[in-house]
Coordinates of C-alpha atoms in Angstrom, one line a residue:
Chain Z
X1 CA -4.9 10.6 24.3
X2 CA -8.5 11.7 23.5
X3 CA -9.9 14.2 21.1
X4 CA -7.1 13.9 18.7
X5 CA -7.3 16.1 15.6
X6 CA -5.2 16.8 12.5
X7 CA -2.8 18.9 14.7
X8 CA -2.2 16.3 17.4
X9 CA -2.7 12.8 15.9
X10 CA 0.9 12.5 14.5
X11 CA 2.6 12.9 17.9
X12 CA 0.0 10.6 19.5
X13 CA 0.8 7.8 17.0
X14 CA 4.6 8.3 17.4
X15 CA 4.3 8.2 21.2
X16 CA 2.5 4.9 20.9
X17 CA 5.7 3.5 19.1
X18 CA 8.1 4.7 21.8
X19 CA 8.5 1.3 23.4
X20 CA 9.4 -0.4 20.2
X21 CA 12.4 -2.6 20.9
X22 CA 13.8 -2.5 17.3
X23 CA 15.4 0.9 17.0
X24 CA 15.5 0.8 13.2
X25 CA 11.9 -0.2 12.9
X26 CA 11.0 2.7 15.2
X27 CA 13.0 5.1 13.0
X28 CA 11.3 3.8 9.8
X29 CA 7.8 3.9 11.3
X30 CA 8.4 7.4 12.7
X31 CA 9.3 8.7 9.3
X32 CA 6.6 6.8 7.6
X33 CA 3.8 8.1 9.9
X34 CA 5.1 11.6 9.6
X35 CA 5.2 11.6 5.8
X36 CA 1.8 9.7 5.5
X37 CA 0.2 12.3 7.8
X38 CA 1.9 15.3 6.1
X39 CA 0.7 14.0 2.8
X40 CA -2.9 13.8 4.0
X41 CA -2.7 17.3 5.6
X42 CA -0.8 19.0 2.7
X43 CA -3.5 18.1 0.2
X44 CA -6.4 18.1 2.7
X45 CA -7.3 14.5 1.7
X46 CA -11.1 14.0 1.7
X47 CA -12.9 11.0 2.9
X48 CA -13.9 10.1 -0.7
X49 CA -10.3 10.3 -1.8
X50 CA -9.2 8.2 1.2
X51 CA -11.8 5.6 0.1
X52 CA -10.4 5.7 -3.5
X53 CA -6.9 5.1 -2.1
X54 CA -8.1 2.1 0.0
X55 CA -9.9 0.7 -3.0
X56 CA -6.8 1.1 -5.2
X57 CA -4.7 -0.7 -2.6
X58 CA -7.2 -3.6 -2.4
X59 CA -7.2 -3.8 -6.2
X60 CA -3.3 -3.8 -6.1
X61 CA -3.5 -6.7 -3.6
X62 CA -5.8 -8.7 -5.8
X63 CA -3.7 -8.2 -8.8
X64 CA -0.6 -9.8 -7.1
X65 CA 0.2 -13.4 -7.8
X66 CA 3.4 -15.5 -7.8
X67 CA 3.9 -14.4 -11.4
X68 CA 2.9 -10.8 -11.0
X69 CA 4.3 -8.3 -8.5
X70 CA 2.0 -5.3 -8.9
X71 CA 3.5 -3.5 -5.8
X72 CA 7.0 -3.8 -7.3
X73 CA 5.6 -2.3 -10.5
X74 CA 4.0 0.5 -8.6
X75 CA 7.4 1.2 -6.9
X76 CA 9.1 1.2 -10.2
X77 CA 6.6 3.5 -11.9
X78 CA 6.7 6.0 -9.0
X79 CA 10.4 6.2 -9.1
X80 CA 10.9 4.7 -5.7
X81 CA 12.9 1.8 -7.0
X82 CA 15.4 4.0 -8.8
X83 CA 15.8 6.2 -5.7
X84 CA 16.4 3.2 -3.4
X85 CA 18.8 1.6 -6.0
X86 CA 20.7 4.9 -6.4
X87 CA 21.2 5.5 -2.7
X88 CA 22.4 2.0 -2.1
X89 CA 24.5 1.3 -5.2
X90 CA 27.1 4.0 -5.8
X91 CA 29.0 3.0 -8.9
X92 CA 32.5 1.8 -7.9
X93 CA 35.2 3.3 -10.0
X94 CA 35.9 1.4 -13.2
X95 CA 32.9 -0.9 -12.7
X96 CA 29.7 -1.4 -14.6
X97 CA 26.7 0.5 -13.2
X98 CA 23.8 -1.5 -11.6
X99 CA 20.4 -0.8 -13.2
X100 CA 18.0 -3.0 -11.3
X101 CA 17.6 -4.5 -7.9
X102 CA 19.7 -7.6 -7.2
X103 CA 16.7 -9.8 -6.7
X104 CA 16.5 -12.3 -9.6
X105 CA 16.7 -15.9 -8.5
X106 CA 18.8 -18.1 -10.7
X107 CA 17.1 -21.4 -10.0
X108 CA 14.5 -21.0 -12.7
X109 CA 17.1 -20.3 -15.5
X110 CA 17.6 -22.5 -18.5
X111 CA 21.2 -23.4 -19.0
X112 CA 22.8 -22.8 -22.4
X113 CA 26.2 -23.5 -23.9
X114 CA 28.3 -20.5 -24.9
X115 CA 27.4 -19.4 -28.4
X116 CA 23.8 -20.8 -28.2
X117 CA 20.7 -19.1 -29.5
X118 CA 18.8 -18.1 -26.4
X119 CA 16.0 -16.3 -28.2
X120 CA 13.5 -18.9 -26.9
X121 CA 11.2 -18.6 -30.0
X122 CA 11.0 -14.8 -30.0
X123 CA 10.6 -13.2 -33.4
X124 CA 12.8 -10.4 -34.6
X125 CA 16.2 -9.4 -36.2
X126 CA 19.0 -11.8 -35.2
X127 CA 21.6 -10.4 -32.9
X128 CA 25.0 -11.7 -31.8
X129 CA 26.3 -10.4 -28.5
X130 CA 29.7 -11.0 -27.0
X131 CA 32.2 -9.6 -24.5
X132 CA 34.4 -10.3 -21.5
X133 CA 33.7 -10.3 -17.8
X134 CA 36.5 -8.3 -16.1
X135 CA 37.5 -6.9 -12.7
X136 CA 37.7 -3.1 -12.1
X137 CA 41.3 -3.1 -13.5
X138 CA 40.2 -4.8 -16.7
X139 CA 41.6 -8.2 -15.9
X140 CA 39.4 -11.0 -17.3
X141 CA 37.5 -13.1 -14.7
X142 CA 37.2 -16.7 -15.8
X143 CA 34.0 -18.7 -15.6
X144 CA 31.6 -16.0 -14.4
X145 CA 27.9 -17.0 -14.4
X146 CA 25.9 -14.9 -16.8
X147 CA 22.1 -14.8 -16.5
X148 CA 20.2 -13.1 -19.3
X149 CA 16.6 -12.0 -19.1
X150 CA 14.8 -10.9 -22.2
X151 CA 11.5 -8.9 -22.5
X152 CA 9.5 -8.5 -25.6
X153 CA 8.3 -11.2 -27.9
X154 CA 5.7 -13.1 -26.0
X155 CA 6.6 -11.3 -22.9
X156 CA 5.3 -7.8 -22.2
X157 CA 7.2 -7.3 -19.0
X158 CA 10.5 -8.4 -17.5
X159 CA 8.8 -8.4 -14.1
X160 CA 6.5 -11.1 -15.3
X161 CA 9.1 -13.1 -17.2
X162 CA 11.3 -14.0 -14.3
X163 CA 11.2 -17.7 -15.2
X164 CA 12.3 -17.0 -18.7
X165 CA 16.0 -16.6 -18.2
X166 CA 19.1 -18.0 -19.9
X167 CA 22.1 -19.0 -17.9
X168 CA 25.6 -19.1 -19.6
X169 CA 29.1 -19.5 -18.2
X170 CA 32.0 -17.4 -19.5
X171 CA 35.1 -19.3 -20.6
X172 CA 38.4 -19.4 -18.8
X173 CA 39.3 -16.1 -20.5
X174 CA 36.2 -14.4 -19.2
X175 CA 34.6 -14.4 -22.7
X176 CA 30.9 -14.9 -23.3
X177 CA 28.9 -15.0 -26.6
X178 CA 25.4 -15.9 -27.6
X179 CA 22.8 -15.0 -30.1
X180 CA 19.2 -13.9 -29.6
X181 CA 16.8 -11.4 -31.2
X182 CA 17.7 -7.8 -30.9
X183 CA 15.6 -6.4 -28.0
X184 CA 12.7 -4.2 -28.7
X185 CA 10.9 -1.6 -26.6
X186 CA 8.0 -3.1 -24.7
X187 CA 5.4 -2.1 -22.2
X188 CA 5.3 -3.0 -18.6
X189 CA 2.1 -4.9 -17.5
X190 CA -0.6 -2.3 -17.8
X191 CA -3.9 -4.3 -17.6
X192 CA -4.1 -3.8 -13.8
X193 CA -4.3 -1.0 -11.3
X194 CA -0.8 0.3 -12.1
X195 CA -1.8 0.5 -15.8
X196 CA -5.0 2.4 -14.8
X197 CA -2.9 4.8 -12.7
X198 CA -0.5 5.4 -15.7
X199 CA -3.5 6.1 -18.0
X200 CA -5.1 8.5 -15.5
X201 CA -1.7 10.3 -15.3
X202 CA -1.5 10.4 -19.1
X203 CA 1.7 8.4 -18.9
X204 CA 2.8 5.7 -21.3
X205 CA 3.9 2.2 -20.1
X206 CA 6.9 1.7 -22.4
X207 CA 10.4 0.7 -21.5
X208 CA 13.3 1.1 -23.9
X209 CA 14.7 -2.0 -25.4
X210 CA 17.2 -3.8 -23.2
X211 CA 18.6 -7.1 -22.1
X212 CA 18.9 -7.7 -18.3
X213 CA 22.0 -9.3 -16.9
X214 CA 23.0 -10.8 -13.6
X215 CA 26.7 -11.5 -13.5
X216 CA 28.1 -13.6 -10.7
X217 CA 31.8 -14.4 -10.1
X218 CA 33.4 -15.8 -6.9
X219 CA 35.0 -13.0 -4.8
X220 CA 33.1 -10.3 -6.7
X221 CA 29.9 -8.3 -6.0
X222 CA 27.0 -9.7 -8.0
X223 CA 26.0 -7.2 -10.7
X224 CA 22.4 -6.8 -11.8
X225 CA 22.2 -4.4 -14.8
X226 CA 20.5 -3.6 -18.1
X227 CA 22.1 -3.2 -21.5
X228 CA 20.0 -0.7 -23.4
X229 CA 19.9 -0.1 -27.2
X230 CA 21.0 3.2 -28.7
X231 CA 18.3 4.9 -30.8
X232 CA 15.3 3.5 -28.8
X233 CA 12.5 6.1 -28.7
X234 CA 11.9 5.5 -25.0
X235 CA 15.4 6.0 -23.7
X236 CA 14.3 9.4 -22.3
X237 CA 10.9 8.4 -21.1
X238 CA 11.4 5.0 -19.6
X239 CA 8.2 4.1 -17.6
X240 CA 10.3 3.0 -14.7
X241 CA 13.1 5.6 -14.8
X242 CA 16.0 3.1 -15.1
X243 CA 18.1 4.3 -18.0
X244 CA 21.9 4.9 -17.4
X245 CA 24.0 6.5 -20.2
X246 CA 26.9 4.2 -19.5
X247 CA 24.6 1.2 -20.3
X248 CA 23.4 2.4 -23.7
X249 CA 25.1 0.4 -26.5
X250 CA 24.9 0.2 -30.2
X251 CA 23.7 -2.9 -31.9
X252 CA 25.6 -2.6 -35.2
X253 CA 23.8 -3.8 -38.4
X254 CA 25.9 -6.2 -40.6
X255 CA 25.2 -7.1 -44.2
X256 CA 24.1 -10.6 -45.1
X257 CA 26.9 -13.2 -45.0
X258 CA 28.8 -15.1 -42.4
X259 CA 27.7 -14.6 -38.8
X260 CA 29.8 -14.8 -35.6
X261 CA 28.7 -18.4 -35.0
X262 CA 30.0 -19.5 -38.4
X263 CA 26.6 -19.8 -40.1
X264 CA 25.6 -17.8 -43.2
X265 CA 22.7 -15.4 -43.0
X266 CA 20.8 -14.2 -46.0
X267 CA 19.4 -11.3 -44.0
X268 CA 21.2 -8.4 -42.3
X269 CA 22.0 -9.2 -38.7
X270 CA 23.3 -7.2 -35.7
X271 CA 26.3 -7.5 -33.5
X272 CA 27.1 -6.0 -30.1
X273 CA 30.3 -6.2 -28.0
X274 CA 30.0 -5.3 -24.3
X275 CA 32.3 -6.0 -21.4
X276 CA 31.1 -6.2 -17.8
X277 CA 33.4 -4.9 -15.0
X278 CA 32.8 -6.3 -11.5
X279 CA 33.6 -4.8 -8.1
X280 CA 35.5 -6.9 -5.5
X281 CA 33.1 -8.3 -2.8
Chain I
X1 CA 15.8 11.8 -18.3
X2 CA 18.8 9.4 -17.9
X3 CA 21.1 8.7 -15.0
X4 CA 18.5 9.6 -12.4
X5 CA 19.7 9.4 -8.8
X6 CA 18.3 10.1 -5.4
X7 CA 18.7 13.9 -5.9
X8 CA 17.0 14.0 -9.3
X9 CA 14.4 11.2 -9.4
X10 CA 11.6 13.2 -7.7
X11 CA 11.5 16.0 -10.1
X12 CA 11.8 13.6 -13.0
X13 CA 8.7 11.7 -11.8
X14 CA 6.7 14.9 -11.2
X15 CA 7.6 16.2 -14.7
X16 CA 6.1 13.0 -16.1
X17 CA 2.8 13.9 -14.5
X18 CA 2.7 17.4 -15.9
X19 CA 0.2 16.6 -18.7
X20 CA -2.3 15.0 -16.3
X21 CA -5.7 16.4 -17.2
X22 CA -7.2 16.0 -13.7
X23 CA -5.7 18.9 -11.7
X24 CA -6.7 17.4 -8.3
X25 CA -5.1 14.0 -9.3
X26 CA -2.0 15.8 -10.3
X27 CA -1.9 17.6 -6.9
X28 CA -2.5 14.4 -5.0
X29 CA 0.2 12.5 -6.9
X30 CA 2.7 15.3 -6.7
X31 CA 2.4 15.3 -2.9
X32 CA 2.4 11.5 -2.7
X33 CA 5.5 11.1 -4.8
X34 CA 7.3 13.9 -2.8
X35 CA 6.5 12.3 0.5
X36 CA 7.2 8.8 -0.6
X37 CA 10.6 9.8 -1.9
X38 CA 11.4 12.0 1.1
X39 CA 10.5 9.0 3.4
X40 CA 12.9 6.8 1.5
X41 CA 15.7 9.4 1.5
X42 CA 15.2 10.5 5.2
X43 CA 15.7 7.0 6.5
X44 CA 18.0 5.9 3.7
X45 CA 15.8 2.9 2.9
X46 CA 17.8 -0.1 2.0
X47 CA 17.0 -2.7 -0.7
X48 CA 16.2 -5.3 2.0
X49 CA 13.8 -2.9 3.8
X50 CA 12.2 -2.1 0.4
X51 CA 11.7 -5.8 -0.1
X52 CA 10.2 -6.1 3.4
X53 CA 7.8 -3.3 2.6
X54 CA 6.7 -4.9 -0.7
X55 CA 6.2 -8.3 1.0
X56 CA 4.1 -6.6 3.7
X57 CA 1.9 -4.9 1.1
X58 CA 1.4 -8.2 -0.7
X59 CA 0.4 -9.9 2.6
X60 CA -2.0 -7.0 3.2
X61 CA -3.6 -7.6 -0.2
X62 CA -3.9 -11.3 0.5
X63 CA -5.6 -10.6 3.8
X64 CA -8.4 -8.5 2.3
X65 CA -11.7 -10.1 1.6
X66 CA -15.3 -8.8 1.3
X67 CA -15.5 -9.3 5.1
X68 CA -12.1 -8.0 6.0
X69 CA -10.6 -4.6 5.0
X70 CA -7.1 -4.9 6.1
X71 CA -6.0 -1.6 4.5
X72 CA -8.8 0.2 6.3
X73 CA -7.5 -1.3 9.5
X74 CA -3.9 -0.2 8.6
X75 CA -5.2 3.3 8.1
X76 CA -7.0 3.2 11.4
X77 CA -4.0 1.9 13.4
X78 CA -1.6 4.4 11.8
X79 CA -3.9 7.3 12.8
X80 CA -4.6 8.3 9.1
X81 CA -8.3 7.7 9.5
X82 CA -8.5 10.0 12.6
X83 CA -6.6 12.7 10.7
X84 CA -8.8 12.5 7.6
X85 CA -12.0 12.4 9.8
X86 CA -10.8 15.4 11.8
X87 CA -9.9 17.6 8.9
X88 CA -13.2 17.0 7.1
X89 CA -15.6 16.9 10.0
X90 CA -15.4 20.0 12.2
X91 CA -18.0 19.5 15.0
X92 CA -20.9 21.9 14.3
X93 CA -21.9 24.0 17.3
X94 CA -24.4 22.1 19.4
X95 CA -24.1 18.9 17.5
X96 CA -22.8 15.4 18.4
X97 CA -19.3 14.8 17.2
X98 CA -18.5 12.2 14.5
X99 CA -16.2 9.4 15.5
X100 CA -15.9 7.3 12.4
X101 CA -16.1 7.5 8.7
X102 CA -19.6 7.8 7.2
X103 CA -19.2 4.5 5.3
X104 CA -21.5 1.9 6.8
X105 CA -24.1 0.6 4.5
X106 CA -27.6 0.1 5.9
X107 CA -28.8 -2.6 3.6
X108 CA -27.4 -5.4 5.7
X109 CA -29.0 -4.3 8.9
X110 CA -31.6 -6.3 10.8
X111 CA -34.7 -4.3 11.6
X112 CA -36.0 -4.2 15.2
X113 CA -38.9 -2.6 16.9
X114 CA -38.2 0.1 19.5
X115 CA -37.5 -1.4 22.8
X116 CA -36.3 -4.7 21.3
X117 CA -33.3 -6.7 22.6
X118 CA -30.7 -6.3 19.9
X119 CA -27.9 -8.2 21.6
X120 CA -28.0 -10.9 19.0
X121 CA -27.0 -13.6 21.4
X122 CA -24.0 -11.8 22.9
X123 CA -23.2 -12.7 26.5
X124 CA -22.8 -10.0 29.2
X125 CA -24.5 -7.7 31.6
X126 CA -27.8 -6.4 30.4
X127 CA -28.0 -2.8 29.4
X128 CA -30.9 -0.5 28.5
X129 CA -30.1 2.6 26.4
X130 CA -32.5 5.3 25.5
X131 CA -32.5 8.9 24.4
X132 CA -33.8 11.4 21.8
X133 CA -32.6 12.4 18.4
X134 CA -32.6 16.2 18.2
X135 CA -31.5 19.1 16.0
X136 CA -28.7 21.5 17.0
X137 CA -31.2 23.7 19.0
X138 CA -32.4 20.7 21.0
X139 CA -35.7 20.2 19.1
X140 CA -36.7 16.5 18.8
X141 CA -36.5 15.1 15.3
X142 CA -39.3 12.5 14.6
X143 CA -38.7 9.1 13.0
X144 CA -34.9 9.2 12.6
X145 CA -33.3 5.9 11.4
X146 CA -30.9 4.6 14.0
X147 CA -28.4 1.9 13.1
X148 CA -26.5 0.3 15.9
X149 CA -23.3 -1.8 15.4
X150 CA -21.9 -3.8 18.3
X151 CA -18.5 -5.3 18.7
X152 CA -17.4 -7.9 21.2
X153 CA -19.2 -11.2 21.9
X154 CA -18.5 -13.3 18.8
X155 CA -17.1 -10.4 17.0
X156 CA -13.6 -9.2 17.6
X157 CA -13.8 -6.2 15.3
X158 CA -16.4 -3.8 14.2
X159 CA -14.7 -3.5 10.8
X160 CA -15.4 -7.2 10.3
X161 CA -18.9 -7.2 11.7
X162 CA -20.5 -4.8 9.3
X163 CA -23.3 -7.2 8.5
X164 CA -24.2 -7.4 12.2
X165 CA -26.2 -4.2 12.7
X166 CA -29.5 -3.4 14.2
X167 CA -31.8 -0.8 12.6
X168 CA -34.4 1.0 14.7
X169 CA -36.7 4.0 14.0
X170 CA -37.2 6.7 16.6
X171 CA -40.8 7.5 17.4
X172 CA -42.6 10.8 16.5
X173 CA -41.1 12.5 19.5
X174 CA -37.6 11.5 18.4
X175 CA -37.3 9.0 21.2
X176 CA -35.4 5.7 20.8
X177 CA -34.8 2.8 23.3
X178 CA -33.5 -0.7 23.1
X179 CA -31.6 -3.2 25.2
X180 CA -28.5 -5.1 24.5
X181 CA -25.4 -6.3 26.5
X182 CA -23.2 -3.5 27.9
X183 CA -20.3 -3.1 25.5
X184 CA -16.9 -4.4 26.4
X185 CA -13.4 -3.5 25.3
X186 CA -12.3 -5.7 22.4
X187 CA -9.4 -6.2 20.0
X188 CA -9.3 -5.2 16.4
X189 CA -8.5 -8.1 14.0
X190 CA -4.9 -8.9 14.8
X191 CA -4.3 -12.3 13.2
X192 CA -3.0 -10.7 9.9
X193 CA -0.3 -8.3 8.8
X194 CA -1.7 -5.3 10.8
X195 CA -1.6 -7.5 13.9
X196 CA 2.0 -8.5 13.2
X197 CA 2.8 -4.8 12.7
X198 CA 1.2 -3.9 16.1
X199 CA 3.1 -6.7 17.8
X200 CA 6.4 -5.6 16.2
X201 CA 5.8 -2.1 17.5
X202 CA 4.9 -3.4 21.0
X203 CA 1.4 -2.0 20.6
X204 CA -1.8 -3.6 21.9
X205 CA -4.8 -4.1 19.6
X206 CA -7.5 -3.1 22.1
X207 CA -10.4 -0.6 21.5
X208 CA -12.4 0.8 24.4
X209 CA -15.9 -0.4 24.8
X210 CA -18.4 1.4 22.6
X211 CA -21.5 1.1 20.5
X212 CA -21.4 2.5 17.0
X213 CA -24.3 4.6 15.7
X214 CA -25.4 5.9 12.3
X215 CA -28.3 8.3 12.6
X216 CA -30.2 9.5 9.5
X217 CA -33.0 12.0 9.5
X218 CA -34.4 13.7 6.4
X219 CA -32.9 17.2 5.9
X220 CA -30.0 16.5 8.3
X221 CA -26.5 15.5 7.9
X222 CA -26.0 11.8 8.6
X223 CA -24.1 11.2 11.8
X224 CA -21.7 8.3 12.2
X225 CA -20.4 8.2 15.8
X226 CA -19.4 6.0 18.7
X227 CA -20.7 6.1 22.2
X228 CA -17.9 5.1 24.6
X229 CA -18.1 3.7 28.1
X230 CA -16.7 5.7 31.0
X231 CA -14.1 3.7 33.1
X232 CA -12.9 1.5 30.2
X233 CA -9.1 0.9 30.6
X234 CA -8.4 1.6 26.9
X235 CA -10.0 5.0 26.6
X236 CA -6.5 6.6 26.6
X237 CA -4.9 4.0 24.4
X238 CA -7.5 3.2 21.7
X239 CA -5.7 1.1 19.0
X240 CA -7.3 3.3 16.4
X241 CA -7.1 6.7 18.1
X242 CA -10.8 7.4 17.9
X243 CA -11.9 8.5 21.4
X244 CA -13.7 11.8 21.9
X245 CA -14.4 13.1 25.4
X246 CA -17.9 14.3 24.4
X247 CA -18.8 10.7 23.5
X248 CA -17.8 9.0 26.7
X249 CA -20.9 8.1 28.7
X250 CA -21.7 6.4 32.0
X251 CA -23.6 3.1 32.0
X252 CA -25.3 3.3 35.5
X253 CA -25.6 0.1 37.4
X254 CA -29.1 -0.5 38.8
X255 CA -30.1 -3.0 41.5
X256 CA -32.2 -6.0 40.6
X257 CA -35.8 -5.2 40.0
X258 CA -38.0 -3.8 37.4
X259 CA -36.2 -2.9 34.1
X260 CA -37.0 -0.1 31.7
X261 CA -38.9 -2.6 29.4
X262 CA -41.2 -3.6 32.3
X263 CA -39.6 -7.0 32.9
X264 CA -38.1 -7.9 36.3
X265 CA -34.4 -8.7 36.5
X266 CA -32.9 -10.8 39.3
X267 CA -29.5 -9.5 38.4
X268 CA -28.2 -5.9 38.5
X269 CA -28.5 -4.2 35.1
X270 CA -27.3 -1.0 33.5
X271 CA -29.0 2.0 32.0
X272 CA -27.7 4.8 29.8
X273 CA -29.4 7.9 28.4
X274 CA -27.8 9.7 25.4
X275 CA -29.3 12.2 23.0
X276 CA -27.9 12.7 19.5
X277 CA -27.9 16.2 18.0
X278 CA -27.8 16.4 14.2
X279 CA -26.6 19.2 12.0
X280 CA -28.8 20.6 9.1
X281 CA -27.8 19.2 5.8

């Protein structure tokens, strides 16, 4: 294999992988090399552009830390995450759609009692959310674990606020309820290379308002999903392409007066009822 | 753009890029997103595999340092560099082929007089190289700058030994000559994620013996190339796919006796004559 050029290099690389013991790895790398090379050929990538790409990847690497997953954000903003999620998570009939990778770890959550205020010091309009965790037939599932992640407030990005989660347990009738601030649209982390890429592409970094939930019940498939807010201006231009119609809900404004937790509010407040439907494991 | 799935996500991402002011950037990103998505669809990438890929990229980023360009090494070992080099550097008639990106910086070179020993303490058989820098018609070019990078010895990878370069200047007849140790096959850096990838693919990390040259002469296109050694066992399986037949040369073994620099050697030594032919700028 000498004198390889743009016409022969791809087969030469693939031939080098032919003794790979792991058949799936060989399949993945074959497709990756073919697409990587086809990309460079299709656009006739120049050396200067190749160098820009290398520099971008090195900047990506430097931007990563235990609190910041820049490559995850790149995958999200290029639509790869939505693609992988969609092709691996067909919505089971009667169940709530997934809207994010099932990756959050629960060990960093803060445990709250049902009915607690989980806003964690965020500023904004008060909201009361409640609902029931059910199976696909609508039967309540007792004692499901409900993890809620909130963006906005002090947090510009849910990717970066993984340690800021509330953990609740539904009651024996499957009911859950808590209060927090009504979620607001917010931007993904955009002070790094991904932010520079979005700016160069004339793209904004906004996500529509949502709460993120991870629902776990014994014998059922864990559900990781978002509950979006009707009326948000970014529902049709989510920077990470994650909005599902079935997950858009209406926070209903209520006049001042008694709130769901029995206190009296002198300001208007919001309420939301949303049931989660889990698939059998 | 809601409810995007594996069939609709690609067009949705491309539509988001439609207002990009830089037409070339838009072209590059369109192809990149199409191939990235097609890769994930073709192999039906799973979430666990996506996570492995993210982890690999984060490890790649951590492995990079000013002295170590792990992403460059990844590009080399996946054949991307050879592809980009080939499609941007057609060999001009009568000229020496390029064999590497024109990226080396000369400011870190150590300057030597013609005829000097540039081995820098490397151990091995003594070799004397000489030749002439010429134009495409064979006319000598006076006073060309000749930068020589050597791998092997204490250096496992030319990528990592960029600061270890010798700089010579050809004489007014275009002639150059120096001594060093005869180059040996050596492995690219393989103690990081790229090395792990090569191992998983059952690939070796060896490059055939070579010296790397960057030749600069006023009015001529800078030439970055390798001079390989005939007989090396890795000429047909170079880990970075860089061997060109026209650049394979024969280091000729000579009996003990007087060497080209006038000293007397009690051991056999090697000689090599190689002319470089530069294209007009």
